[in-house]
Tab-separated table of C-alpha atoms in Angstrom:
chain	number	residue	atom	x	y	z
A	1473	MET	CA	20.315	-13.523	8.740
A	1474	GLY	CA	23.338	-13.160	6.453
A	1475	SER	CA	23.568	-10.374	3.924
A	1476	LYS	CA	23.106	-12.776	1.010
A	1477	ALA	CA	20.026	-14.421	2.525
A	1478	PHE	CA	18.697	-11.006	3.526
A	1479	THR	CA	19.119	-9.659	-0.017
A	1480	VAL	CA	17.477	-12.724	-1.558
A	1481	PHE	CA	14.522	-12.587	0.819
A	1482	ILE	CA	13.952	-8.859	0.326
A	1483	THR	CA	14.270	-9.236	-3.453
A	1484	LEU	CA	11.809	-12.137	-3.430
A	1485	SER	CA	9.332	-10.070	-1.414
A	1486	GLN	CA	9.659	-7.179	-3.850
A	1487	TYR	CA	9.215	-9.484	-6.860
A	1488	VAL	CA	6.142	-11.158	-5.383
A	1489	GLY	CA	4.636	-7.845	-4.314
A	1490	THR	CA	5.260	-6.104	-7.630
A	1491	TYR	CA	4.345	-8.952	-9.978
A	1492	ILE	CA	1.096	-9.628	-8.151
A	1493	ALA	CA	0.195	-6.002	-7.407
A	1494	THR	CA	0.687	-4.789	-10.977
A	1495	PRO	CA	-1.789	-7.053	-12.842
A	1496	LEU	CA	-4.186	-7.107	-9.897
A	1497	ASN	CA	-4.431	-3.319	-9.634
A	1498	VAL	CA	-4.654	-2.966	-13.417
A	1499	PHE	CA	-7.497	-5.492	-13.381
A	1500	LEU	CA	-9.205	-3.574	-10.556
A	1501	ILE	CA	-8.897	-0.327	-12.525
A	1502	TYR	CA	-10.544	-2.064	-15.487
A	1503	MET	CA	-13.356	-3.297	-13.251
A	1504	ILE	CA	-13.882	0.130	-11.712
A	1505	TRP	CA	-13.993	1.819	-15.107
A	1506	THR	CA	-16.238	-0.687	-16.906
A	1507	LYS	CA	-18.285	-2.476	-14.226
A	1508	SER	CA	-19.022	0.183	-11.623
A	1509	PRO	CA	-22.679	0.969	-10.854
A	1510	LYS	CA	-23.886	4.175	-12.473
A	1511	LYS	CA	-24.786	5.616	-9.090
A	1512	ILE	CA	-21.187	5.439	-7.879
A	1513	GLY	CA	-20.470	8.932	-9.245
A	1514	ASN	CA	-17.059	10.551	-8.809
A	1515	TYR	CA	-16.060	7.845	-6.372
A	1516	ARG	CA	-14.850	5.730	-9.281
A	1517	TYR	CA	-12.123	8.303	-9.971
A	1518	LEU	CA	-11.040	8.185	-6.345
A	1519	MET	CA	-10.891	4.380	-6.441
A	1520	ILE	CA	-8.830	4.434	-9.633
A	1521	TYR	CA	-6.555	7.001	-8.010
A	1522	VAL	CA	-5.931	4.640	-5.087
A	1523	SER	CA	-5.077	1.780	-7.448
A	1524	LEU	CA	-2.636	3.998	-9.361
A	1525	PHE	CA	-1.146	5.107	-6.050
A	1526	GLU	CA	-0.610	1.484	-5.027
A	1527	LEU	CA	0.991	0.700	-8.386
A	1528	PHE	CA	3.459	3.531	-7.829
A	1529	PHE	CA	4.025	2.385	-4.244
A	1530	ALA	CA	4.787	-1.171	-5.412
A	1531	PHE	CA	7.171	0.100	-8.098
A	1532	LEU	CA	9.005	2.341	-5.637
A	1533	ALA	CA	9.261	-0.456	-3.059
A	1534	TYR	CA	10.636	-2.738	-5.762
A	1535	ILE	CA	13.396	-0.433	-7.001
A	1536	THR	CA	14.478	0.665	-3.512
A	1537	GLY	CA	14.159	-2.647	-1.656
A	1538	ALA	CA	13.808	-0.585	1.512
A	1539	LEU	CA	14.490	-2.149	4.912
A	1540	ILE	CA	13.218	-0.637	8.163
A	1541	TYR	CA	15.672	-1.095	11.019
A	1542	SER	CA	15.571	0.131	14.611
A	1543	CYS	CA	18.883	1.065	16.187
A	1544	THR	CA	18.807	2.467	19.741
A	1545	THR	CA	17.170	5.905	19.442
A	1546	ARG	CA	16.817	6.001	15.682
A	1547	VAL	CA	14.546	4.296	13.164
A	1548	ILE	CA	16.208	4.183	9.774
A	1549	VAL	CA	15.027	3.118	6.335
A	1550	ILE	CA	17.950	1.457	4.561
A	1551	VAL	CA	18.407	1.268	0.793
A	1552	LYS	CA	21.303	-0.408	-0.980
A	1553	SER	CA	23.262	2.081	-3.101
A	1554	SER	CA	26.319	0.085	-4.202
A	1555	GLU	CA	26.573	-1.614	-7.610
A	1556	SER	CA	24.169	0.919	-9.095
A	1557	VAL	CA	24.305	3.465	-11.899
A	1558	PHE	CA	22.758	6.032	-9.542
A	1559	SER	CA	24.763	8.115	-7.102
A	1560	ARG	CA	24.307	7.942	-3.340
A	1561	ASN	CA	22.436	11.265	-3.375
A	1562	VAL	CA	19.909	9.871	-5.848
A	1563	TRP	CA	19.354	6.852	-3.617
A	1564	ILE	CA	18.902	9.121	-0.600
A	1565	LEU	CA	16.236	11.021	-2.543
A	1566	LEU	CA	14.513	7.761	-3.497
A	1567	ASP	CA	14.703	6.633	0.112
A	1568	CYS	CA	13.089	9.901	1.235
A	1569	LEU	CA	10.411	9.522	-1.441
A	1570	MET	CA	9.662	5.987	-0.277
A	1571	CYS	CA	9.157	7.239	3.286
A	1572	ALA	CA	6.994	10.111	2.050
A	1573	VAL	CA	4.747	7.908	-0.088
A	1574	TYR	CA	4.412	5.519	2.831
A	1575	LEU	CA	3.309	8.453	4.994
A	1576	SER	CA	0.915	9.931	2.432
A	1577	SER	CA	-0.837	6.579	1.944
A	1578	MET	CA	-2.658	7.213	5.206
A	1579	THR	CA	-3.803	10.553	3.817
A	1580	VAL	CA	-5.224	8.703	0.821
A	1581	PHE	CA	-7.316	6.428	3.028
A	1582	SER	CA	-8.545	9.292	5.217
A	1583	ILE	CA	-9.735	11.126	2.071
A	1584	HIS	CA	-11.463	7.913	1.053
A	1585	PHE	CA	-13.381	7.793	4.323
A	1586	LEU	CA	-14.188	11.496	4.139
A	1587	TYR	CA	-15.744	10.945	0.709
A	1588	ARG	CA	-17.815	7.993	1.917
A	1589	TYR	CA	-19.042	9.995	4.908
A	1590	SER	CA	-19.842	13.159	2.960
A	1591	TYR	CA	-21.719	11.196	0.290
A	1592	LEU	CA	-24.255	10.071	2.880
A	1593	TYR	CA	-25.395	13.696	3.247
A	1594	PRO	CA	-26.622	15.663	0.205
A	1595	SER	CA	-25.013	18.878	1.450
A	1596	GLY	CA	-21.664	17.139	1.951
A	1597	ARG	CA	-21.424	15.857	-1.614
A	1598	LYS	CA	-20.430	19.316	-2.809
A	1599	LEU	CA	-16.975	18.725	-1.279
A	1600	PHE	CA	-16.122	16.279	-4.055
A	1601	GLU	CA	-18.091	17.648	-6.993
A	1602	GLY	CA	-16.450	18.950	-10.166
A	1603	TRP	CA	-12.941	20.337	-9.821
A	1604	ARG	CA	-12.942	19.809	-6.047
A	1605	ILE	CA	-12.145	16.122	-6.413
A	1606	ALA	CA	-8.926	17.134	-8.187
A	1607	PHE	CA	-7.956	19.120	-5.089
A	1608	TRP	CA	-8.359	16.039	-2.894
A	1609	MET	CA	-6.318	13.953	-5.320
A	1610	LEU	CA	-3.504	16.510	-5.299
A	1611	LEU	CA	-3.387	16.609	-1.501
A	1612	PRO	CA	-1.469	13.292	-1.029
A	1613	ILE	CA	0.979	14.388	-3.728
A	1614	ALA	CA	1.591	17.642	-1.854
A	1615	VAL	CA	2.093	15.653	1.357
A	1616	SER	CA	4.617	13.421	-0.422
A	1617	VAL	CA	6.601	16.380	-1.762
A	1618	ALA	CA	6.636	18.173	1.604
A	1619	SER	CA	7.557	14.994	3.488
A	1620	SER	CA	10.349	14.138	1.040
A	1621	THR	CA	11.824	17.603	1.506
A	1622	LEU	CA	11.567	17.274	5.282
A	1623	TYR	CA	13.238	13.867	5.358
A	1624	TYR	CA	16.030	14.945	3.026
A	1625	ASN	CA	16.888	18.078	5.010
A	1626	VAL	CA	16.488	16.739	8.556
A	1627	PHE	CA	16.887	12.960	8.487
A	1628	ALA	CA	19.670	12.449	5.940
A	1629	PRO	CA	22.760	10.342	6.844
A	1630	THR	CA	25.499	11.875	8.983
A	1631	ALA	CA	29.093	10.739	9.375
A	1632	GLU	CA	28.719	10.437	13.149
A	1633	PHE	CA	25.664	8.219	13.053
A	1634	THR	CA	27.057	6.154	10.180
A	1635	GLU	CA	29.988	5.177	12.381
A	1636	PHE	CA	27.650	4.642	15.311
A	1637	ILE	CA	25.484	2.073	13.480
A	1638	ARG	CA	28.309	0.393	11.565
A	1639	LYS	CA	28.830	-2.367	14.127
A	1640	ALA	CA	25.099	-2.860	14.814
A	1641	LEU	CA	24.292	-3.379	11.132
A	1642	SER	CA	27.250	-5.694	10.720
A	1643	ASP	CA	26.311	-7.788	13.754
A	1644	ASP	CA	22.529	-7.923	13.224
A	1645	LEU	CA	22.231	-8.030	9.440
A	1646	ASP	CA	25.776	-8.665	8.195
A	1647	ILE	CA	25.553	-5.394	6.252
A	1648	ASN	CA	28.374	-3.047	5.357
A	1649	VAL	CA	26.940	0.401	5.987
A	1650	ASP	CA	29.132	1.871	3.232
A	1651	ASP	CA	27.085	-0.073	0.665
A	1652	PHE	CA	23.807	1.459	1.818
A	1653	VAL	CA	22.136	4.812	2.424
A	1654	TYR	CA	19.576	5.523	5.122
A	1655	VAL	CA	17.188	8.185	6.414
A	1656	GLY	CA	15.359	8.466	9.707
A	1657	PRO	CA	14.997	10.497	12.904
A	1658	TYR	CA	17.825	10.460	15.466
A	1659	TYR	CA	16.324	11.810	18.688
A	1660	PHE	CA	19.273	11.611	21.102
A	1661	PRO	CA	22.605	12.021	19.264
A	1662	GLU	CA	25.810	11.523	21.202
A	1663	ASP	CA	28.273	14.410	21.414
A	1664	LYS	CA	32.062	14.155	21.727
A	1665	ASN	CA	31.761	13.770	25.500
A	1666	GLY	CA	29.379	10.816	25.204
A	1667	ILE	CA	26.356	12.815	26.362
A	1668	HIS	CA	23.001	12.206	24.674
A	1669	ASP	CA	20.967	15.382	24.164
A	1670	MET	CA	17.657	15.802	22.415
A	1671	ASP	CA	17.940	16.833	18.759
A	1672	TRP	CA	15.149	19.383	18.641
A	1673	ASN	CA	15.190	19.617	14.846
A	1674	ALA	CA	14.472	15.905	14.605
A	1675	PHE	CA	11.894	16.129	17.382
A	1676	CYS	CA	10.020	19.038	15.753
A	1677	ALA	CA	10.144	17.405	12.325
A	1678	MET	CA	8.758	14.129	13.658
A	1679	THR	CA	6.141	16.068	15.629
A	1680	ALA	CA	4.919	17.522	12.333
A	1681	VAL	CA	4.853	14.029	10.840
A	1682	TRP	CA	2.891	12.607	13.763
A	1683	VAL	CA	0.444	15.529	13.717
A	1684	LEU	CA	-0.279	14.662	10.086
A	1685	VAL	CA	-0.651	10.991	10.955
A	1686	GLY	CA	-2.896	11.896	13.894
A	1687	LEU	CA	-5.160	14.094	11.771
A	1688	SER	CA	-5.432	11.348	9.168
A	1689	ALA	CA	-6.229	8.766	11.849
A	1690	ILE	CA	-8.855	10.997	13.480
A	1691	THR	CA	-10.492	11.641	10.100
A	1692	LEU	CA	-10.446	7.934	9.344
A	1693	PHE	CA	-12.023	6.855	12.629
A	1694	VAL	CA	-14.559	9.697	12.926
A	1695	CYS	CA	-15.782	9.331	9.347
A	1696	GLY	CA	-15.651	5.551	9.608
A	1697	TYR	CA	-17.812	5.559	12.724
A	1698	GLY	CA	-20.175	8.066	11.110
A	1699	CYS	CA	-20.531	5.858	8.027
A	1700	TYR	CA	-21.122	2.783	10.157
A	1701	SER	CA	-23.784	4.516	12.249
A	1702	LYS	CA	-25.562	5.831	9.182
A	1703	ILE	CA	-25.492	2.517	7.348
A	1704	SER	CA	-26.464	0.525	10.456
A	1705	SER	CA	-29.565	2.668	10.901
A	1706	GLY	CA	-30.594	1.771	7.366
A	1707	LEU	CA	-30.113	5.308	6.067
A	1708	GLU	CA	-33.596	6.048	7.370
A	1709	VAL	CA	-33.307	9.771	6.845
A	1710	SER	CA	-31.842	9.388	3.376
A	1711	ARG	CA	-33.877	9.720	0.201
A	1712	ASN	CA	-31.626	7.319	-1.685
A	1713	SER	CA	-33.054	4.187	-3.317
A	1714	GLN	CA	-32.521	0.697	-1.915
A	1715	GLN	CA	-30.046	-0.010	-4.717
A	1716	THR	CA	-28.000	3.056	-3.802
A	1717	LYS	CA	-28.056	2.064	-0.134
A	1718	ALA	CA	-26.786	-1.418	-0.992
A	1719	ILE	CA	-23.988	0.024	-3.122
A	1720	GLN	CA	-22.960	2.427	-0.366
A	1721	GLN	CA	-22.900	-0.432	2.133
A	1722	GLN	CA	-20.719	-2.596	-0.115
A	1723	LEU	CA	-18.298	0.239	-0.821
A	1724	PHE	CA	-18.038	1.119	2.858
A	1725	TYR	CA	-17.260	-2.428	3.991
A	1726	ALA	CA	-14.754	-2.803	1.151
A	1727	LEU	CA	-13.091	0.419	2.267
A	1728	VAL	CA	-12.953	-0.771	5.889
A	1729	MET	CA	-11.206	-3.984	4.851
A	1730	GLN	CA	-8.956	-2.146	2.404
A	1731	SER	CA	-7.878	0.246	5.151
A	1732	ALA	CA	-7.507	-2.450	7.815
A	1733	ILE	CA	-4.812	-4.212	5.774
A	1734	PRO	CA	-2.238	-1.368	5.831
A	1735	CYS	CA	-3.185	-0.503	9.420
A	1736	LEU	CA	-2.405	-4.028	10.609
A	1737	LEU	CA	0.562	-4.654	8.321
A	1738	MET	CA	2.273	-1.262	8.399
A	1739	TYR	CA	0.936	1.606	10.498
A	1740	ILE	CA	0.552	-0.130	13.857
A	1741	PRO	CA	3.946	-1.930	13.683
A	1742	THR	CA	5.674	1.253	12.517
A	1743	THR	CA	4.111	3.260	15.352
A	1744	ILE	CA	5.331	0.692	17.869
A	1745	VAL	CA	8.862	0.798	16.430
A	1746	HIS	CA	8.988	4.619	16.513
A	1747	PHE	CA	7.666	4.697	20.069
A	1748	CYS	CA	10.269	2.154	21.208
A	1749	THR	CA	13.104	4.255	19.804
A	1750	PHE	CA	11.742	7.396	21.436
A	1751	ILE	CA	11.829	5.717	24.859
A	1752	ARG	CA	15.276	4.273	24.009
A	1753	GLN	CA	14.217	0.650	23.652
A	1754	ASN	CA	16.243	-1.083	20.937
A	1755	ILE	CA	14.380	-3.856	19.087
A	1756	GLY	CA	17.027	-4.227	16.382
A	1757	SER	CA	16.416	-6.526	13.433
A	1758	ALA	CA	12.933	-7.493	14.711
A	1759	SER	CA	11.715	-4.296	13.047
A	1760	SER	CA	12.622	-5.703	9.608
A	1761	PHE	CA	9.233	-7.474	9.555
A	1762	ILE	CA	7.729	-4.192	8.361
A	1763	SER	CA	9.934	-4.292	5.261
A	1764	TYR	CA	8.318	-7.500	4.058
A	1765	SER	CA	4.778	-6.400	4.869
A	1766	VAL	CA	5.370	-3.139	2.978
A	1767	ALA	CA	6.411	-5.151	-0.073
A	1768	LEU	CA	3.307	-7.367	0.026
A	1769	TYR	CA	0.736	-4.699	0.953
A	1770	PRO	CA	-0.037	-3.469	-2.629
A	1771	ALA	CA	-0.608	-7.066	-3.731
A	1772	VAL	CA	-3.112	-7.824	-0.961
A	1773	ASP	CA	-5.019	-4.548	-0.759
A	1774	PRO	CA	-7.151	-4.815	-3.967
A	1775	PHE	CA	-8.789	-8.096	-2.889
A	1776	PRO	CA	-11.446	-6.614	-0.534
A	1777	THR	CA	-12.845	-4.359	-3.260
A	1778	LEU	CA	-12.912	-7.171	-5.830
A	1779	ILE	CA	-14.580	-9.569	-3.401
A	1780	ILE	CA	-17.046	-7.370	-1.490
A	1781	VAL	CA	-18.442	-5.099	-4.236
A	1782	LYS	CA	-21.100	-7.188	-5.984
A	1783	ASN	CA	-20.590	-5.794	-9.499
A	1784	TYR	CA	-16.860	-6.504	-9.457
A	1785	ARG	CA	-17.262	-9.911	-7.825
A	1786	ARG	CA	-19.867	-11.018	-10.359
A	1787	ALA	CA	-17.864	-9.723	-13.330
A	1788	THR	CA	-14.724	-11.460	-12.050
A	1789	LYS	CA	-16.585	-14.755	-11.673
A	1790	GLU	CA	-17.976	-14.455	-15.205
A	1791	MET	CA	-14.543	-13.766	-16.667
A	1792	LEU	CA	-12.989	-16.701	-14.809
A	1793	ALA	CA	-15.853	-18.969	-15.876
A	1794	ARG	CA	-15.410	-18.003	-19.535
A	1795	CYS	CA	-11.669	-18.633	-19.332
A	1796	PHE	CA	-12.077	-22.058	-17.718
A	1797	ASN	CA	-14.918	-23.050	-20.059
A	1798	PHE	CA	-12.878	-22.036	-23.088
A	1799	GLY	CA	-9.939	-24.131	-21.943
A	1800	TRP	CA	-12.177	-27.099	-21.110
A	1801	CYS	CA	-13.978	-26.925	-24.460
A	1802	THR	CA	-10.684	-26.691	-26.340
A	1803	ARG	CA	-9.338	-29.789	-24.617
A	1804	LYS	CA	-12.601	-31.649	-25.231
A	1805	LYS	CA	-12.583	-30.830	-28.939
A	1806	GLU	CA	-8.969	-31.953	-29.258
A	1807	ALA	CA	-9.837	-35.259	-27.564
A	1808	GLN	CA	-12.778	-35.770	-29.923
A	1809	GLU	CA	-10.590	-35.144	-32.972
A	1810	ASN	CA	-8.010	-37.637	-31.719
A	1811	ILE	CA	-10.695	-40.306	-31.237
A	1812	ILE	CA	-12.020	-39.743	-34.757
A	1813	ARG	CA	-8.536	-40.054	-36.263
A	1814	MET	CA	-7.893	-43.282	-34.353
A	1815	GLN	CA	-11.123	-44.934	-35.475
A	1816	THR	CA	-10.522	-47.222	-38.455
A	1817	VAL	CA	-13.845	-49.064	-38.709
A	1818	GLY	CA	-17.456	-48.272	-37.957
A	1819	SER	CA	-19.063	-44.926	-37.566
A	1820	PRO	CA	-17.330	-42.479	-35.259
A	1821	ILE	CA	-19.049	-41.637	-32.056
A	1822	VAL	CA	-19.266	-37.883	-31.927
A	1823	SER	CA	-20.028	-36.169	-28.658
A	1824	PRO	CA	-22.417	-33.226	-28.623
A	1825	PRO	CA	-20.712	-29.929	-29.444
A	1826	CYS	CA	-19.413	-27.888	-26.543
A	1827	ARG	CA	-21.529	-24.850	-25.990
């Protein structure tokens, strides 16, 4: 793919992702705030938080136009810095922030599952009552700040690696590396004698990242399985009403679908790419698929909640029906007025009013 075609395709992906994600997430926030069941409790704030997070993610993906590229033993996230009012250092910071927000998104979903699991047990609900829910909302932000700092100090561009990837980027993507900035782990740098030794700073930093990812994944799967087991048994030991049980079931299945989308589109492919670089398997430009899925993820993710949760689905149908009926009635009235004006003799035939 040439640089021009690459730029156009990335830009198109960012436009589509942002211009669909923005109104869709705003609409979902409106639905959560106005149409949520009363028994949903503090969970509505957590759902709104996720929608705001995805809006920020879409905006950041749009302004950076980040591309994930695998080159020998390094996975880099490339951002174009030329022809911009910002300096290269600013773009490096934005690149680091993009990576950090991408990482913390998994923390957001694990907190989601932890809430759903704890809500099934009266004693566990205290974890998210009152000010405690603010703590959980601040946790992904803290992860983003810490991860950004880590990426900036350990994975920033170096002159040696810039020269090393210059030819690869030119051959694979027709990109001039001087027009871009990048961040990413470089596990086996080459010294002046051509010997590849492990960079232990990069290894330790990525170990910390993968520990965080592992903890988030364990929380997600353990709480997810616990929720499924509890809901499948019909919440027999719960004192909740049938209506509450139905709401919990809808919210859980919506959360499963909402979490499956980023897992399939982003986390699993990214894990494969990182593993390939660690074992020194170069997959080159094939890794750029993740860049497009990252751009489209915020636009796709709200659909499960809007479709599965009955209150939101019914309200959406009613709004769409009113919009279509209004347009149909307007066109019908205009047609009736035209017929009346064209009639020159006899009594006009007037159709019943549109209700």
